[in-house]
PDB file of C-alpha atoms in Angstrom:
ATOM      1  CA  LYS A 112     -50.636  -7.640 -20.265  1.00 76.00           C
ATOM      2  CA  GLY A 113     -51.028  -7.147 -24.030  1.00 89.00           C
ATOM      3  CA  ASN A 114     -47.363  -7.801 -24.794  1.00 95.00           C
ATOM      4  CA  HIS A 115     -47.520 -11.008 -22.716  1.00 97.00           C
ATOM      5  CA  ARG A 116     -44.387 -10.210 -20.784  1.00 97.00           C
ATOM      6  CA  VAL A 117     -42.927  -8.779 -17.598  1.00 97.00           C
ATOM      7  CA  LEU A 118     -40.051  -6.316 -17.775  1.00 96.00           C
ATOM      8  CA  ILE A 119     -37.371  -6.035 -15.090  1.00 95.00           C
ATOM      9  CA  PHE A 120     -35.483  -2.775 -14.599  1.00 94.00           C
ATOM     10  CA  ASP A 121     -32.264  -3.226 -12.605  1.00 91.00           C
ATOM     11  CA  ASN A 122     -31.973   0.466 -11.680  1.00 90.00           C
ATOM     12  CA  PRO A 123     -35.234   2.262 -12.515  1.00 89.00           C
ATOM     13  CA  ALA A 124     -34.304   5.422 -10.623  1.00 92.00           C
ATOM     14  CA  ASN A 125     -31.458   6.132 -13.032  1.00 92.00           C
ATOM     15  CA  ASP A 126     -32.193   4.025 -16.118  1.00 92.00           C
ATOM     16  CA  THR A 127     -35.548   3.676 -17.881  1.00 93.00           C
ATOM     17  CA  THR A 128     -34.422   0.894 -20.233  1.00 95.00           C
ATOM     18  CA  ALA A 129     -35.539  -2.629 -19.253  1.00 95.00           C
ATOM     19  CA  ASP A 130     -32.732  -5.086 -18.517  1.00 95.00           C
ATOM     20  CA  THR A 131     -34.617  -8.412 -18.514  1.00 96.00           C
ATOM     21  CA  VAL A 132     -37.764  -9.672 -20.220  1.00 97.00           C
ATOM     22  CA  LEU A 133     -39.813 -12.602 -18.867  1.00 98.00           C
ATOM     23  CA  GLY A 134     -42.341 -14.342 -21.084  1.00 97.00           C
ATOM     24  CA  GLN A 135     -40.832 -13.442 -24.457  1.00 97.00           C
ATOM     25  CA  PRO A 136     -37.667 -14.461 -26.319  1.00 96.00           C
ATOM     26  CA  SER A 137     -36.772 -10.796 -26.931  1.00 96.00           C
ATOM     27  CA  PHE A 138     -37.826  -7.255 -26.118  1.00 96.00           C
ATOM     28  CA  THR A 139     -39.461  -6.915 -29.546  1.00 96.00           C
ATOM     29  CA  SER A 140     -41.725  -9.996 -29.522  1.00 96.00           C
ATOM     30  CA  SER A 141     -45.222 -10.268 -28.040  1.00 96.00           C
ATOM     31  CA  ALA A 142     -46.652 -13.723 -28.902  1.00 97.00           C
ATOM     32  CA  THR A 143     -48.770 -15.669 -26.449  1.00 97.00           C
ATOM     33  CA  ALA A 144     -47.390 -18.988 -25.221  1.00 97.00           C
ATOM     34  CA  THR A 145     -48.080 -21.752 -22.731  1.00 98.00           C
ATOM     35  CA  THR A 146     -44.533 -22.788 -21.854  1.00 98.00           C
ATOM     36  CA  ALA A 147     -41.939 -22.215 -19.137  1.00 98.00           C
ATOM     37  CA  ASN A 148     -40.606 -19.311 -21.234  1.00 97.00           C
ATOM     38  CA  GLY A 149     -43.902 -17.859 -22.469  1.00 98.00           C
ATOM     39  CA  MET A 150     -46.909 -16.054 -21.045  1.00 98.00           C
ATOM     40  CA  SER A 151     -50.470 -15.172 -21.904  1.00 97.00           C
ATOM     41  CA  GLY A 152     -52.010 -12.190 -20.169  1.00 96.00           C
ATOM     42  CA  PRO A 153     -49.802 -11.515 -17.131  1.00 97.00           C
ATOM     43  CA  ARG A 154     -51.795  -9.533 -14.559  1.00 94.00           C
ATOM     44  CA  GLY A 155     -49.824  -9.367 -11.333  1.00 95.00           C
ATOM     45  CA  VAL A 156     -46.232  -9.582 -10.151  1.00 97.00           C
ATOM     46  CA  ALA A 157     -44.753 -10.130  -6.699  1.00 96.00           C
ATOM     47  CA  VAL A 158     -41.149 -10.463  -5.544  1.00 95.00           C
ATOM     48  CA  ASP A 159     -40.192 -12.303  -2.364  1.00 93.00           C
ATOM     49  CA  THR A 160     -37.321 -11.470  -0.001  1.00 91.00           C
ATOM     50  CA  LEU A 161     -34.957 -13.790  -1.919  1.00 91.00           C
ATOM     51  CA  GLY A 162     -35.606 -12.043  -5.256  1.00 92.00           C
ATOM     52  CA  ARG A 163     -37.824 -14.756  -6.713  1.00 94.00           C
ATOM     53  CA  VAL A 164     -40.478 -13.376  -9.074  1.00 96.00           C
ATOM     54  CA  TYR A 165     -44.081 -14.651  -9.149  1.00 97.00           C
ATOM     55  CA  VAL A 166     -46.323 -13.795 -12.122  1.00 98.00           C
ATOM     56  CA  ALA A 167     -50.122 -14.280 -12.264  1.00 97.00           C
ATOM     57  CA  GLU A 168     -51.270 -15.178 -15.787  1.00 97.00           C
ATOM     58  CA  GLU A 169     -54.920 -14.564 -16.550  1.00 96.00           C
ATOM     59  CA  TYR A 170     -55.260 -16.563 -19.789  1.00 97.00           C
ATOM     60  CA  ASN A 171     -53.036 -19.536 -18.884  1.00 98.00           C
ATOM     61  CA  HIS A 172     -54.824 -19.828 -15.511  1.00 97.00           C
ATOM     62  CA  ARG A 173     -51.589 -20.151 -13.584  1.00 97.00           C
ATOM     63  CA  ILE A 174     -48.833 -18.571 -11.512  1.00 96.00           C
ATOM     64  CA  LEU A 175     -45.234 -18.803 -12.692  1.00 97.00           C
ATOM     65  CA  LEU A 176     -42.304 -18.700 -10.271  1.00 96.00           C
ATOM     66  CA  PHE A 177     -38.887 -17.563 -11.514  1.00 97.00           C
ATOM     67  CA  ASP A 178     -36.218 -18.495  -8.959  1.00 95.00           C
ATOM     68  CA  ASN A 179     -33.386 -16.293 -10.221  1.00 94.00           C
ATOM     69  CA  PRO A 180     -34.418 -13.909 -13.009  1.00 95.00           C
ATOM     70  CA  LEU A 181     -31.882 -11.228 -12.079  1.00 90.00           C
ATOM     71  CA  SER A 182     -29.082 -13.588 -13.089  1.00 91.00           C
ATOM     72  CA  GLY A 183     -30.518 -13.811 -16.608  1.00 90.00           C
ATOM     73  CA  ASP A 184     -32.487 -17.030 -16.032  1.00 95.00           C
ATOM     74  CA  THR A 185     -35.786 -16.233 -17.786  1.00 97.00           C
ATOM     75  CA  THR A 186     -37.248 -19.765 -17.662  1.00 98.00           C
ATOM     76  CA  ALA A 187     -39.902 -20.338 -14.998  1.00 97.00           C
ATOM     77  CA  ASP A 188     -38.932 -22.918 -12.389  1.00 95.00           C
ATOM     78  CA  THR A 189     -42.351 -23.689 -10.887  1.00 94.00           C
ATOM     79  CA  VAL A 190     -45.958 -23.505 -12.051  1.00 95.00           C
ATOM     80  CA  PHE A 191     -49.000 -23.149  -9.775  1.00 94.00           C
ATOM     81  CA  GLY A 192     -52.539 -23.897 -10.966  1.00 93.00           C
ATOM     82  CA  GLN A 193     -51.564 -26.283 -13.772  1.00 95.00           C
ATOM     83  CA  PRO A 194     -50.130 -29.817 -13.842  1.00 94.00           C
ATOM     84  CA  GLY A 195     -47.300 -28.626 -16.104  1.00 95.00           C
ATOM     85  CA  PHE A 196     -45.936 -25.698 -18.091  1.00 97.00           C
ATOM     86  CA  THR A 197     -47.740 -26.632 -21.320  1.00 98.00           C
ATOM     87  CA  THR A 198     -51.312 -26.837 -20.004  1.00 97.00           C
ATOM     88  CA  SER A 199     -53.708 -23.923 -19.521  1.00 97.00           C
ATOM     89  CA  ALA A 200     -57.097 -25.329 -18.486  1.00 97.00           C
ATOM     90  CA  SER A 201     -59.218 -23.346 -16.054  1.00 96.00           C
ATOM     91  CA  ALA A 202     -60.208 -25.315 -12.959  1.00 95.00           C
ATOM     92  CA  THR A 203     -62.045 -24.959  -9.678  1.00 93.00           C
ATOM     93  CA  THR A 204     -60.003 -27.426  -7.653  1.00 91.00           C
ATOM     94  CA  ALA A 205     -57.319 -27.598  -4.957  1.00 88.00           C
ATOM     95  CA  ASN A 206     -54.688 -27.503  -7.700  1.00 89.00           C
ATOM     96  CA  GLY A 207     -56.371 -25.270 -10.283  1.00 93.00           C
ATOM     97  CA  MET A 208     -57.240 -21.642 -10.967  1.00 95.00           C
ATOM     98  CA  THR A 209     -59.445 -19.643 -13.297  1.00 95.00           C
ATOM     99  CA  SER A 210     -57.984 -16.305 -14.381  1.00 95.00           C
ATOM    100  CA  PRO A 211     -55.730 -15.361 -11.466  1.00 96.00           C
ATOM    101  CA  ASP A 212     -55.787 -11.582 -11.357  1.00 92.00           C
ATOM    102  CA  ASP A 213     -53.147 -10.549  -8.863  1.00 94.00           C
ATOM    103  CA  LEU A 214     -50.947 -11.833  -6.080  1.00 95.00           C
ATOM    104  CA  VAL A 215     -48.967 -10.735  -3.073  1.00 96.00           C
ATOM    105  CA  ILE A 216     -46.392 -12.266  -0.746  1.00 95.00           C
ATOM    106  CA  ASP A 217     -46.529 -11.416   2.941  1.00 94.00           C
ATOM    107  CA  THR A 218     -43.569 -11.041   5.309  1.00 92.00           C
ATOM    108  CA  ALA A 219     -43.825 -14.725   6.291  1.00 91.00           C
ATOM    109  CA  GLY A 220     -43.440 -15.780   2.646  1.00 90.00           C
ATOM    110  CA  ARG A 221     -47.056 -16.863   2.115  1.00 92.00           C
ATOM    111  CA  LEU A 222     -48.429 -16.391  -1.411  1.00 94.00           C
ATOM    112  CA  TYR A 223     -51.953 -14.927  -1.745  1.00 95.00           C
ATOM    113  CA  VAL A 224     -53.658 -15.229  -5.139  1.00 95.00           C
ATOM    114  CA  ALA A 225     -56.830 -13.403  -6.264  1.00 94.00           C
ATOM    115  CA  ASP A 226     -58.449 -16.201  -8.310  1.00 94.00           C
ATOM    116  CA  LEU A 227     -60.815 -13.932 -10.257  1.00 91.00           C
ATOM    117  CA  ASN A 228     -63.347 -16.175 -11.963  1.00 92.00           C
ATOM    118  CA  ASN A 229     -63.456 -18.672  -9.103  1.00 92.00           C
ATOM    119  CA  ARG A 230     -64.350 -15.770  -6.806  1.00 91.00           C
ATOM    120  CA  ARG A 231     -61.824 -16.724  -4.165  1.00 91.00           C
ATOM    121  CA  VAL A 232     -58.488 -15.856  -2.608  1.00 92.00           C
ATOM    122  CA  LEU A 233     -55.986 -18.702  -2.381  1.00 92.00           C
ATOM    123  CA  ILE A 234     -53.169 -19.002   0.131  1.00 92.00           C
ATOM    124  CA  PHE A 235     -50.019 -21.082  -0.330  1.00 91.00           C
ATOM    125  CA  GLN A 236     -48.170 -21.324   3.004  1.00 89.00           C
ATOM    126  CA  ASN A 237     -44.731 -22.162   1.566  1.00 87.00           C
ATOM    127  CA  PRO A 238     -44.865 -21.582  -2.190  1.00 88.00           C
ATOM    128  CA  ALA A 239     -41.157 -21.734  -2.935  1.00 78.00           C
ATOM    129  CA  ASN A 240     -40.982 -25.295  -1.565  1.00 79.00           C
ATOM    130  CA  ASP A 241     -44.501 -26.707  -1.950  1.00 69.00           C
ATOM    131  CA  THR A 242     -46.839 -25.803  -4.835  1.00 59.00           C
ATOM    132  CA  THR A 243     -49.784 -28.118  -4.167  1.00 62.00           C
ATOM    133  CA  PRO A 244     -52.304 -28.205  -2.800  1.00 70.00           C
ATOM    134  CA  ILE A 245     -53.671 -24.791  -1.939  1.00 80.00           C
ATOM    135  CA  ASP A 246     -53.516 -24.451   1.837  1.00 82.00           C
ATOM    136  CA  THR A 247     -56.429 -22.063   2.454  1.00 86.00           C
ATOM    137  CA  VAL A 248     -59.313 -20.611   0.481  1.00 86.00           C
ATOM    138  CA  PHE A 249     -61.278 -17.430   1.282  1.00 85.00           C
ATOM    139  CA  GLY A 250     -64.542 -16.450  -0.390  1.00 84.00           C
ATOM    140  CA  GLN A 251     -65.831 -19.984  -1.043  1.00 86.00           C
ATOM    141  CA  PRO A 252     -67.000 -22.790   1.257  1.00 84.00           C
ATOM    142  CA  ASN A 253     -64.482 -25.232  -0.310  1.00 85.00           C
ATOM    143  CA  LEU A 254     -61.954 -25.593  -3.112  1.00 85.00           C
ATOM    144  CA  THR A 255     -64.484 -26.847  -5.667  1.00 87.00           C
ATOM    145  CA  SER A 256     -67.036 -24.005  -5.419  1.00 84.00           C
ATOM    146  CA  SER A 257     -67.131 -20.720  -7.317  1.00 83.00           C
ATOM    147  CA  LEU A 258     -70.428 -19.295  -6.118  1.00 75.00           C
ATOM    148  CA  VAL A 259     -71.360 -15.645  -6.521  1.00 80.00           C
ATOM    149  CA  THR A 260     -72.206 -14.525  -3.007  1.00 75.00           C
ATOM    150  CA  ILE A 261     -72.419 -11.297  -1.102  1.00 75.00           C
ATOM    151  CA  THR A 262     -72.028 -12.535   2.461  1.00 70.00           C
ATOM    152  CA  ALA A 263     -69.538 -12.290   5.311  1.00 70.00           C
ATOM    153  CA  ASN A 264     -67.675 -15.335   3.984  1.00 70.00           C
ATOM    154  CA  GLY A 265     -68.315 -15.079   0.237  1.00 70.00           C
ATOM    155  CA  LEU A 266     -67.083 -13.029  -2.696  1.00 69.00           C
ATOM    156  CA  ARG A 267     -68.668 -11.753  -5.864  1.00 66.00           C
ATOM    157  CA  ALA A 268     -65.215 -11.463  -7.482  1.00 61.00           C
ATOM    158  CA  ALA A 269     -61.572 -11.624  -6.405  1.00 55.00           C
ATOM    159  CA  VAL A 270     -59.942  -8.656  -8.115  1.00 54.00           C
ATOM    160  CA  SER A 271     -56.960  -6.535  -7.275  1.00 54.00           C
ATOM    161  CA  HIS A 272     -55.318  -4.056  -9.619  1.00 49.00           C
ATOM    162  CA  SER A 273     -52.600  -2.901  -7.276  1.00 49.00           C
ATOM    163  CA  ASN A 274     -49.829  -3.482  -9.798  1.00 43.00           C
ATOM    164  CA  PRO A 275     -49.814  -0.780 -12.516  1.00 40.00           C
ATOM    165  CA  ALA A 276     -46.474  -1.944 -13.947  1.00 40.00           C
ATOM    166  CA  MET A 277     -48.045  -4.789 -15.929  1.00 38.00           C
ATOM    167  CA  GLU A 278     -47.602  -4.690 -19.678  1.00 37.00           C
TER     168      GLU A 278
END
């Protein structure tokens, strides 16, 4: 998180040196950025069955999708939660997020996002092909609410720290 990057290790069982860096121009830089090549506060990472990498960014209020990072392509191909790669406004809408904390991809390829400060979990049914709008929301009555609730259908916060590899 603090170095504003994600490191990829091609063979971590035998080699502890990172092979690819996402979010920074080099392994020795750590500046924040709101671009297709930069990050600000990455919190969660998920990899789908095709090797695409999704990164939740807390401070840019977005999810970045890298289609082929293992080939050396370190520029994000898709952005979720923002209208473009150079915007970082928080939003409580069908196309916005506020501090996404973590994410996961299920076996059907659906993307689940813990949208921390909106107190909701977002589901994208087919994220690699369709980034907007959000298909389903849990924890809020609609896509424009961020109520603090402790009920059977509400959330006080949407937090998951299941990914200790974040830097």
